[in-house]
């Protein structure tokens, strides 16, 4: 759809636009760039920019159009109402449209949101709820006379894909619930299908053992699992549904029953009593916006240790009467906002590679990248582990690359972006000689079954030690059963230090 030249042009244009948001005269170019990134994300499955960067551009376009309604075109990305629905599942109209959420990226955005709420409600003191923004696939569940009659994906917000038989396999979705207790005859609930991180890992381990391809991440696995043709497969994926909203509730005379439970927290509590999985422990009621900011900061810290993947926190006005007063745009409710955690991924450039000689002479390639801000730190060096890593990812000097911080700690190269190559990129050739003693022409060796190249006679003295350890280990106990080399085990057990002491070697230098 896009050729290399066009991709490069649009990628460069993207950076220019992010740095310098255009006026009305640049609106068509902005739309072109957004269309391109939509295609990369939804069709090509190969995103070039972060969600945040996309949001900045999209929100700017929406603002330009709001201020200049005459400029809106039918094919503007803001006018998209339909995403492709899967023809395998019947399309059903949601009782209440499933809106999206506006985004906030820092305390200032959250305070702006609060100022807006104060204006809309005319009230100074607002009670908020804060709960995780689950990163999965959205669903709508309809109960009639207490029976689950329909489950659908979010689809395009107006219409979803009906997948009731699949949802019925999920233990977290009650097949019947005593809505009558609240005089509710018809109810529509919204929630998110998610998979616990540990269950996802185990599932992938099993798939690897059985020779199946691995699932990419819990989000796609959950959202894809809702739409499998075989309901048993949905069940096998360990999907759970967290309900986060009671969207619609009426009695036998179609009277709105939502008013009877006048807070969001109260509605979730009632749903919890009825047997639904709701974020009960996670939800906090905050008396003011500074408490909201504080609670979000707590979650920012602990989100990696949380059992489910979340990409932010959702802030909602707790009182439903005030929610009504705030109303909604066509896109999102004005009474709620999603605080997005800092992007875990970023794009940068692989500028150089240094080869470091580590413990026991193993050579580790380390990428020197154009410094980039990622999840709170500036990243400029990233381990590339070994030669195999470089080959499998086809990494070249000068490549644009996507990086992330695994578990928000260790930076990691996810992939290169070959489409952005302009011919100046150079393939990487792993050195044949020890990088810290090149003039001595000390060769590197790779033992069978090992991923690392090692120096055979490095000036640091580690190799002498290695030979010694191999010699000793032949006569020593079998410590190889742990899947590590003797040398690493010796190192781990602290014996290297002992041996270095005995042979009067400089242990710190070896380290
Ligand atoms: S409330 C009308 N609460 O985020 C407001 N949404 O970007 C409806 N999501 O499609 C949304 N966790 O699938 C809400 N605790 C939560 C959520 C949540 C995840 C998803 C939801 C929605 C998307 C909006």
Coordinates of C-alpha atoms and ligand atoms in Angstrom, one line a residue:
X1 CA 0.0 0.0 0.0
X2 CA 2.8 2.4 0.9
X3 CA 6.2 2.1 -0.9
X4 CA 9.5 2.7 0.8
X5 CA 9.9 6.3 -0.3
X6 CA 6.4 7.1 0.8
X7 CA 7.0 5.4 4.2
X8 CA 10.2 7.4 4.7
X9 CA 8.5 10.6 3.7
X10 CA 5.6 10.0 6.1
X11 CA 7.9 8.9 8.9
X12 CA 10.0 12.1 8.6
X13 CA 6.8 14.1 8.3
X14 CA 5.5 12.5 11.5
X15 CA 8.6 13.7 13.5
X16 CA 8.3 17.2 12.0
X17 CA 4.6 17.4 12.9
X18 CA 5.1 16.1 16.5
X19 CA 7.8 18.8 17.0
X20 CA 5.7 21.5 15.4
X21 CA 2.0 20.9 15.3
X22 CA 0.5 22.4 12.1
X23 CA -2.1 25.2 11.6
X24 CA -5.1 24.9 9.4
X25 CA -3.0 24.9 6.2
X26 CA -1.3 21.7 7.2
X27 CA -4.5 19.8 8.1
X28 CA -4.6 17.6 5.1
X29 CA -1.0 16.5 5.6
X30 CA -1.8 15.8 9.2
X31 CA -4.7 13.6 8.1
X32 CA -2.4 11.8 5.6
X33 CA 0.1 11.1 8.4
X34 CA -2.6 9.8 10.7
X35 CA -4.1 7.6 8.0
X36 CA -0.7 6.1 7.4
X37 CA -0.2 5.3 11.1
X38 CA -3.7 3.8 11.4
X39 CA -2.8 1.5 8.5
X40 CA 0.5 0.6 10.2
X41 CA -1.3 -0.2 13.4
X42 CA -4.5 -1.9 12.3
X43 CA -3.6 -3.5 9.0
X44 CA 0.2 -4.0 8.9
X45 CA 0.4 -4.7 12.6
X46 CA 3.7 -2.9 12.7
X47 CA 3.4 0.4 14.5
X48 CA 6.0 3.1 13.9
X49 CA 5.0 5.6 16.6
X50 CA 4.0 5.3 20.2
X51 CA 0.3 5.5 21.3
X52 CA 1.1 8.8 22.9
X53 CA 2.6 10.3 19.7
X54 CA -0.5 9.1 17.8
X55 CA -2.8 10.7 20.4
X56 CA -0.9 14.0 20.2
X57 CA -1.5 14.2 16.5
X58 CA -5.0 12.9 16.6
X59 CA -6.1 15.3 19.3
X60 CA -4.5 18.2 17.5
X61 CA -6.5 17.3 14.4
X62 CA -9.7 17.1 16.4
X63 CA -9.0 20.5 17.9
X64 CA -8.3 22.0 14.5
X65 CA -11.6 20.6 13.2
X66 CA -13.5 21.7 16.3
X67 CA -12.3 25.3 15.8
X68 CA -13.0 25.1 12.1
X69 CA -16.0 22.9 11.5
X70 CA -16.0 23.8 7.8
X71 CA -12.7 22.0 7.3
X72 CA -14.1 18.6 8.3
X73 CA -14.0 16.1 5.5
X74 CA -15.9 12.9 5.3
X75 CA -12.7 10.9 5.1
X76 CA -11.0 12.6 8.0
X77 CA -9.6 10.1 10.6
X78 CA -11.8 11.8 13.2
X79 CA -14.9 10.7 11.2
X80 CA -14.2 7.0 11.3
X81 CA -17.2 5.3 12.8
X82 CA -16.8 1.8 11.5
X83 CA -13.9 -0.5 12.0
X84 CA -14.1 -3.8 10.1
X85 CA -16.3 -6.3 11.9
X86 CA -15.5 -9.9 11.7
X87 CA -18.1 -11.5 9.3
X88 CA -17.9 -14.8 11.2
X89 CA -19.8 -13.2 14.1
X90 CA -23.2 -11.4 13.7
X91 CA -23.0 -7.7 14.2
X92 CA -25.2 -6.5 17.1
X93 CA -26.1 -2.9 18.1
X94 CA -25.0 -2.0 21.7
X95 CA -27.9 -0.8 23.8
X96 CA -25.7 2.2 24.7
X97 CA -22.7 3.1 22.5
X98 CA -19.4 2.0 23.9
X99 CA -17.4 5.2 24.0
X100 CA -13.7 5.6 24.2
X101 CA -11.8 7.6 26.8
X102 CA -9.9 10.9 26.6
X103 CA -6.3 10.6 27.7
X104 CA -4.1 12.3 30.3
X105 CA -0.3 12.0 30.5
X106 CA 0.7 13.7 33.6
X107 CA -0.4 15.5 36.8
X108 CA -1.1 18.7 34.8
X109 CA -3.4 17.0 32.5
X110 CA -5.2 15.5 35.5
X111 CA -5.6 18.9 37.1
X112 CA -6.9 20.3 33.7
X113 CA -9.5 17.5 33.7
X114 CA -10.5 18.5 37.2
X115 CA -10.9 22.2 36.2
X116 CA -13.1 21.1 33.4
X117 CA -15.3 19.0 35.7
X118 CA -15.6 22.0 38.1
X119 CA -16.7 24.1 35.2
X120 CA -19.2 21.6 33.9
X121 CA -20.7 20.7 37.3
X122 CA -20.5 24.1 38.9
X123 CA -19.2 22.3 42.0
X124 CA -15.8 22.8 43.6
X125 CA -15.6 19.6 45.5
X126 CA -15.7 16.5 43.4
X127 CA -15.4 12.8 44.5
X128 CA -13.5 10.6 42.0
X129 CA -12.9 6.9 41.6
X130 CA -9.6 5.6 40.3
X131 CA -9.2 2.1 39.0
X132 CA -6.8 0.3 36.6
X133 CA -7.2 0.6 32.9
X134 CA -7.1 -3.0 31.8
X135 CA -5.2 -3.7 28.7
X136 CA -7.3 -6.4 27.0
X137 CA -10.4 -6.6 24.7
X138 CA -13.6 -4.8 25.6
X139 CA -16.9 -6.6 25.9
X140 CA -20.5 -5.7 26.5
X141 CA -22.7 -8.2 28.4
X142 CA -26.5 -8.1 28.3
X143 CA -28.7 -9.6 31.0
X144 CA -32.4 -10.0 30.6
X145 CA -34.5 -11.2 33.5
X146 CA -31.3 -12.2 35.2
X147 CA -30.0 -14.4 32.4
X148 CA -27.0 -13.7 30.2
X149 CA -28.5 -13.3 26.8
X150 CA -25.8 -11.6 24.8
X151 CA -22.1 -10.9 24.8
X152 CA -20.4 -8.8 22.2
X153 CA -17.0 -7.3 21.5
X154 CA -16.8 -3.5 21.4
X155 CA -16.5 -3.5 17.6
X156 CA -16.8 0.0 16.4
X157 CA -18.5 1.3 19.5
X158 CA -22.0 1.3 18.0
X159 CA -22.0 -2.3 16.9
X160 CA -20.0 -5.2 18.2
X161 CA -19.4 -8.8 17.2
X162 CA -21.7 -11.2 19.0
X163 CA -19.9 -14.0 20.6
X164 CA -22.3 -15.2 23.3
X165 CA -21.2 -18.9 23.2
X166 CA -17.6 -17.9 23.7
X167 CA -18.4 -15.6 26.7
X168 CA -20.5 -18.4 28.3
X169 CA -17.4 -20.5 28.7
X170 CA -15.7 -18.0 30.9
X171 CA -16.0 -18.8 34.6
X172 CA -15.8 -15.1 35.6
X173 CA -19.0 -14.4 33.6
X174 CA -22.2 -15.4 35.6
X175 CA -24.7 -17.1 33.4
X176 CA -27.4 -15.7 35.7
X177 CA -27.4 -12.9 38.2
X178 CA -30.0 -11.7 40.6
X179 CA -30.6 -8.3 39.0
X180 CA -34.3 -8.6 40.1
X181 CA -33.0 -7.7 43.6
X182 CA -32.5 -4.2 42.2
X183 CA -35.7 -4.3 40.1
X184 CA -33.5 -4.4 37.0
X185 CA -35.0 -6.3 34.0
X186 CA -32.5 -5.4 31.3
X187 CA -28.8 -4.5 32.1
X188 CA -25.8 -3.9 29.9
X189 CA -22.4 -4.2 31.5
X190 CA -19.1 -3.2 30.1
X191 CA -15.8 -4.9 30.9
X192 CA -12.4 -6.0 29.7
X193 CA -11.3 -9.5 28.8
X194 CA -7.8 -10.1 30.3
X195 CA -5.4 -12.9 31.0
X196 CA -3.2 -13.1 34.1
X197 CA 0.4 -12.6 33.3
X198 CA 1.5 -15.8 35.0
X199 CA -1.2 -17.9 33.3
X200 CA -0.1 -16.4 30.0
X201 CA 3.5 -17.3 30.6
X202 CA 2.5 -20.9 31.6
X203 CA 0.3 -21.2 28.5
X204 CA 3.2 -20.1 26.3
X205 CA 5.6 -22.6 28.0
X206 CA 3.2 -25.4 27.2
X207 CA 2.8 -24.2 23.6
X208 CA 6.6 -24.2 23.2
X209 CA 6.8 -27.7 24.7
X210 CA 4.2 -28.9 22.2
X211 CA 5.9 -27.1 19.3
X212 CA 3.1 -24.5 18.8
X213 CA 3.9 -20.9 17.9
X214 CA 3.9 -18.6 20.9
X215 CA 1.3 -16.0 21.7
X216 CA 2.6 -12.4 21.4
X217 CA 1.1 -10.9 24.5
X218 CA -1.8 -11.3 27.0
X219 CA -3.8 -8.4 25.4
X220 CA -3.9 -9.9 21.8
X221 CA -4.4 -13.4 23.2
X222 CA -7.4 -12.3 25.3
X223 CA -9.0 -10.1 22.6
X224 CA -8.4 -12.8 19.9
X225 CA -9.7 -15.4 22.3
X226 CA -13.1 -13.8 22.4
X227 CA -13.4 -14.2 18.7
X228 CA -12.3 -17.8 18.2
X229 CA -14.7 -20.0 16.3
X230 CA -14.3 -22.7 18.9
X231 CA -15.7 -21.7 22.4
X232 CA -13.5 -24.4 24.0
X233 CA -10.5 -22.5 22.8
X234 CA -11.8 -19.3 24.4
X235 CA -12.1 -21.2 27.7
X236 CA -8.6 -22.7 27.4
X237 CA -7.0 -19.3 27.2
X238 CA -7.8 -18.6 30.8
X239 CA -9.6 -15.3 30.0
X240 CA -11.3 -13.4 32.8
X241 CA -13.6 -10.5 32.4
X242 CA -13.3 -7.5 34.7
X243 CA -16.6 -5.5 34.7
X244 CA -15.9 -1.8 35.0
X245 CA -19.2 -0.1 34.2
X246 CA -22.9 -0.6 34.5
X247 CA -23.9 1.1 31.3
X248 CA -27.6 0.5 31.2
X249 CA -30.2 -0.7 33.6
X250 CA -34.0 -0.5 33.3
X251 CA -37.0 -2.0 35.1
X252 CA -40.1 -3.6 33.5
X253 CA -41.5 -0.2 32.6
X254 CA -38.2 0.9 31.0
X255 CA -37.5 3.2 33.9
X256 CA -33.8 4.0 34.3
X257 CA -32.7 2.1 37.4
X258 CA -29.1 3.5 37.4
X259 CA -30.4 6.4 39.5
X260 CA -31.2 4.0 42.3
X261 CA -27.5 3.4 42.8
X262 CA -26.1 7.0 42.5
X263 CA -22.3 6.3 42.4
X264 CA -20.0 4.4 40.2
X265 CA -18.3 2.8 43.2
X266 CA -21.8 1.7 44.5
X267 CA -22.7 0.2 41.1
X268 CA -19.5 -1.8 41.0
X269 CA -20.1 -2.9 44.5
X270 CA -23.6 -4.0 43.6
X271 CA -22.2 -5.9 40.6
X272 CA -19.7 -7.6 42.8
X273 CA -22.5 -8.8 45.1
X274 CA -24.2 -10.2 42.1
X275 CA -21.2 -12.3 41.3
X276 CA -19.2 -10.2 38.8
X277 CA -15.5 -9.8 38.8
X278 CA -14.9 -6.1 39.4
X279 CA -11.7 -4.2 40.4
X280 CA -12.9 -4.0 44.0
X281 CA -9.5 -4.1 45.8
X282 CA -8.0 -1.8 43.2
X283 CA -10.7 0.9 43.1
X284 CA -10.1 3.9 45.4
X285 CA -12.5 6.7 46.1
X286 CA -10.6 10.0 46.2
X287 CA -12.0 13.0 47.9
X288 CA -10.0 15.5 45.7
X289 CA -7.8 15.6 42.6
X290 CA -4.5 15.6 44.6
X291 CA -5.5 12.3 46.1
X292 CA -6.1 11.0 42.6
X293 CA -2.7 12.0 41.5
X294 CA -1.1 10.4 44.6
X295 CA -3.0 7.1 44.1
X296 CA -2.0 7.0 40.4
X297 CA 1.7 7.5 41.4
X298 CA 1.4 4.5 43.7
X299 CA 0.2 2.4 40.8
X300 CA 2.8 3.7 38.5
X301 CA 5.3 2.2 40.9
X302 CA 3.7 -1.1 41.4
X303 CA 2.0 -1.9 38.1
X304 CA 4.7 -4.4 37.0
X305 CA 4.0 -6.5 40.0
X306 CA 0.2 -6.4 39.4
X307 CA -1.2 -9.7 38.1
X308 CA -2.7 -8.2 34.9
X309 CA -1.4 -6.0 32.2
X310 CA -2.6 -2.4 32.6
X311 CA -1.7 0.6 30.5
X312 CA -3.0 3.3 32.8
X313 CA -5.6 4.2 35.4
X314 CA -9.1 5.4 34.7
X315 CA -10.4 8.4 36.7
X316 CA -14.2 8.8 36.9
X317 CA -16.5 11.3 38.6
X318 CA -18.1 9.0 41.2
X319 CA -21.5 10.6 41.4
X320 CA -23.7 9.5 38.5
X321 CA -25.9 12.6 38.6
X322 CA -22.8 14.7 38.1
X323 CA -21.7 12.4 35.3
X324 CA -24.9 13.2 33.6
X325 CA -24.3 16.9 34.0
X326 CA -20.9 16.6 32.4
X327 CA -22.3 14.6 29.4
X328 CA -20.3 13.1 26.6
X329 CA -18.8 14.0 23.2
X330 CA -19.3 11.6 20.3
X331 CA -16.0 10.1 21.2
X332 CA -15.7 9.9 25.0
X333 CA -17.5 10.8 28.3
X334 CA -16.5 14.1 29.7
X335 CA -16.7 12.7 33.3
X336 CA -13.9 10.2 32.9
X337 CA -10.4 10.2 31.6
X338 CA -7.7 7.6 31.2
X339 CA -4.3 8.4 32.7
X340 CA -1.8 6.6 30.4
X341 CA 1.4 5.3 32.0
X342 CA 4.6 6.4 30.2
X343 CA 5.3 4.7 27.0
X344 CA 7.3 1.6 27.5
X345 CA 8.5 1.6 23.9
X346 CA 10.3 4.3 22.1
X347 CA 12.0 4.6 18.7
X348 CA 15.7 5.5 18.4
X349 CA 18.7 4.9 16.1
X350 CA 21.4 2.2 16.5
X351 CA 24.5 4.3 16.2
X352 CA 27.3 1.9 17.1
X353 CA 28.1 -1.4 18.8
X354 CA 30.7 -1.9 21.4
X355 CA 31.9 -5.4 22.3
X356 CA 32.5 -5.9 26.0
X357 CA 34.5 -8.6 27.5
X358 CA 32.6 -9.8 30.5
X359 CA 33.3 -12.3 33.3
X360 CA 35.1 -15.4 32.1
X361 CA 35.9 -13.9 28.8
X362 CA 32.5 -13.9 27.1
X363 CA 31.9 -11.2 24.6
X364 CA 28.7 -9.2 24.8
X365 CA 27.7 -6.8 22.0
X366 CA 26.3 -3.6 23.5
X367 CA 24.3 -1.2 21.3
X368 CA 25.1 2.5 21.5
X369 CA 21.8 4.2 20.6
X370 CA 20.8 7.8 20.2
X371 CA 19.8 8.8 23.7
X372 CA 16.1 8.5 24.2
X373 CA 13.7 9.0 27.1
X374 CA 11.9 5.8 28.0
X375 CA 9.7 5.2 31.1
X376 CA 11.5 7.7 33.2
X377 CA 15.2 7.3 32.2
X378 CA 17.4 8.2 29.3
X379 CA 18.6 5.1 27.5
X380 CA 21.8 5.2 25.5
X381 CA 23.3 1.7 25.9
X382 CA 21.4 -1.6 25.4
X383 CA 22.8 -5.2 25.7
X384 CA 22.4 -7.2 22.5
X385 CA 23.2 -10.4 24.4
X386 CA 25.1 -12.4 21.6
X387 CA 25.7 -12.8 17.9
X388 CA 22.5 -14.8 17.4
X389 CA 20.4 -11.9 18.8
X390 CA 21.9 -9.5 16.2
X391 CA 21.4 -12.0 13.3
X392 CA 17.8 -13.0 14.2
X393 CA 16.8 -9.3 14.4
X394 CA 18.9 -8.3 11.4
X395 CA 20.2 -5.2 13.2
X396 CA 22.4 -2.8 11.3
X397 CA 24.4 0.2 12.2
X398 CA 22.3 3.3 11.4
X399 CA 19.0 1.4 11.7
X400 CA 15.9 3.0 13.3
X401 CA 15.0 0.6 16.1
X402 CA 12.1 0.1 18.5
X403 CA 13.2 -0.3 22.1
X404 CA 11.4 -1.1 25.3
X405 CA 12.1 -1.6 29.0
X406 CA 11.2 -5.1 29.9
X407 CA 9.4 -5.0 33.2
X408 CA 10.2 -1.3 33.0
X409 CA 13.7 -2.0 34.1
X410 CA 16.1 -3.5 31.5
X411 CA 16.2 -1.8 28.1
X412 CA 15.7 -4.2 25.2
X413 CA 15.8 -3.9 21.4
X414 CA 12.4 -5.1 20.1
X415 CA 13.2 -4.8 16.4
X416 CA 14.6 -2.7 13.7
X417 CA 12.5 -0.8 11.2
X418 CA 13.8 -1.9 7.8
X419 CA 11.4 0.4 5.9
X420 CA 13.3 3.4 7.2
X421 CA 16.7 2.2 5.8
X422 CA 18.1 4.6 3.2
X423 CA 21.1 2.5 2.0
X424 CA 23.6 4.0 4.5
X425 CA 23.0 1.2 7.1
X426 CA 25.9 -1.2 7.6
X427 CA 25.5 -4.9 8.5
X428 CA 27.2 -5.9 11.7
X429 CA 30.1 -8.3 11.6
X430 CA 30.9 -10.0 14.9
X431 CA 34.6 -9.6 15.7
X432 CA 36.9 -12.6 15.2
X433 CA 39.4 -11.3 17.8
X434 CA 39.3 -10.2 21.4
X435 CA 38.2 -6.6 21.3
X436 CA 40.4 -5.5 24.2
X437 CA 43.5 -7.1 22.8
X438 CA 43.1 -6.6 19.1
X439 CA 46.8 -6.2 18.3
X440 CA 47.6 -9.5 19.9
X441 CA 45.2 -11.2 17.5
X442 CA 43.7 -13.2 20.2
X443 CA 40.9 -15.3 18.6
X444 CA 37.4 -15.8 19.9
X445 CA 35.9 -19.3 20.2
X446 CA 32.3 -20.5 20.5
X447 CA 31.8 -23.8 22.2
X448 CA 29.2 -26.1 20.9
X449 CA 25.8 -25.4 22.4
X450 CA 26.8 -22.0 23.8
X451 CA 25.5 -18.7 22.5
X452 CA 28.5 -16.6 23.6
X453 CA 31.8 -16.1 21.8
X454 CA 34.6 -16.2 24.3
X455 CA 38.2 -15.0 24.3
X456 CA 40.7 -17.8 24.3
X457 CA 43.5 -15.9 25.9
X458 CA 42.3 -12.6 27.0
X459 CA 44.8 -10.2 28.7
X460 CA 42.5 -9.9 31.6
X461 CA 43.6 -13.3 32.8
X462 CA 40.2 -14.8 32.8
X463 CA 41.0 -17.4 30.3
X464 CA 43.9 -18.8 32.3
X465 CA 41.4 -19.1 35.1
X466 CA 38.9 -20.7 32.8
X467 CA 41.4 -23.4 31.7
X468 CA 42.2 -24.1 35.3
X469 CA 38.5 -24.4 36.2
X470 CA 37.9 -26.8 33.4
X471 CA 40.8 -28.8 34.6
X472 CA 39.6 -28.9 38.1
X473 CA 36.0 -29.5 37.2
X474 CA 36.8 -32.6 35.3
X475 CA 37.7 -34.2 38.6
X476 CA 35.1 -32.5 40.5
X477 CA 31.5 -33.2 41.1
X478 CA 28.9 -33.0 38.3
X479 CA 27.6 -29.5 38.4
X480 CA 26.6 -29.3 34.9
X481 CA 23.0 -30.5 35.5
X482 CA 21.9 -26.9 36.0
X483 CA 22.1 -26.1 32.4
X484 CA 25.0 -23.7 32.9
X485 CA 28.6 -24.0 32.0
X486 CA 31.1 -25.1 34.7
X487 CA 32.6 -21.7 34.5
X488 CA 29.4 -19.8 35.2
X489 CA 28.6 -22.2 38.1
X490 CA 32.0 -21.7 39.6
X491 CA 31.5 -18.0 39.3
X492 CA 28.1 -18.1 40.8
X493 CA 29.2 -20.3 43.8
X494 CA 32.0 -17.8 44.5
X495 CA 34.7 -20.4 43.9
X496 CA 36.4 -18.2 41.3
X497 CA 37.2 -15.7 44.0
X498 CA 38.7 -18.5 46.1
X499 CA 40.7 -19.8 43.2
X500 CA 41.9 -16.3 42.2
X501 CA 43.1 -15.8 45.8
X502 CA 45.0 -19.1 45.8
X503 CA 46.7 -18.3 42.5
X504 CA 47.2 -14.7 43.5
X505 CA 45.2 -13.2 40.6
X506 CA 43.4 -9.9 40.6
X507 CA 39.8 -10.9 41.1
X508 CA 38.4 -7.4 40.5
X509 CA 40.1 -7.3 37.1
X510 CA 38.6 -10.7 36.2
X511 CA 35.1 -9.5 37.2
Ligands
LIG1 S1 -14.6 3.1 31.4 C1 -17.7 5.4 29.0 N1 -12.9 1.7 32.9 O1 -10.5 1.5 27.9 C2 -16.4 5.0 29.7 N2 -12.7 1.6 30.5 O2 -9.9 3.7 26.0 C3 -16.1 3.6 29.3 N3 -10.9 0.1 29.7 O3 -12.8 0.7 25.5 C4 -14.8 3.2 29.7 N4 -10.2 -0.5 31.7 O4 -12.4 -1.1 27.1 C5 -13.3 2.1 31.6 N5 -11.5 0.5 34.3 C6 -11.9 0.9 33.0 C7 -11.2 0.4 31.9 C8 -11.7 0.8 30.6 C9 -10.0 -0.7 30.4 C10 -10.9 0.2 28.3 C11 -12.3 0.1 27.7 C12 -12.4 1.2 26.7 C13 -11.1 1.8 26.6 C14 -11.1 3.3 26.4

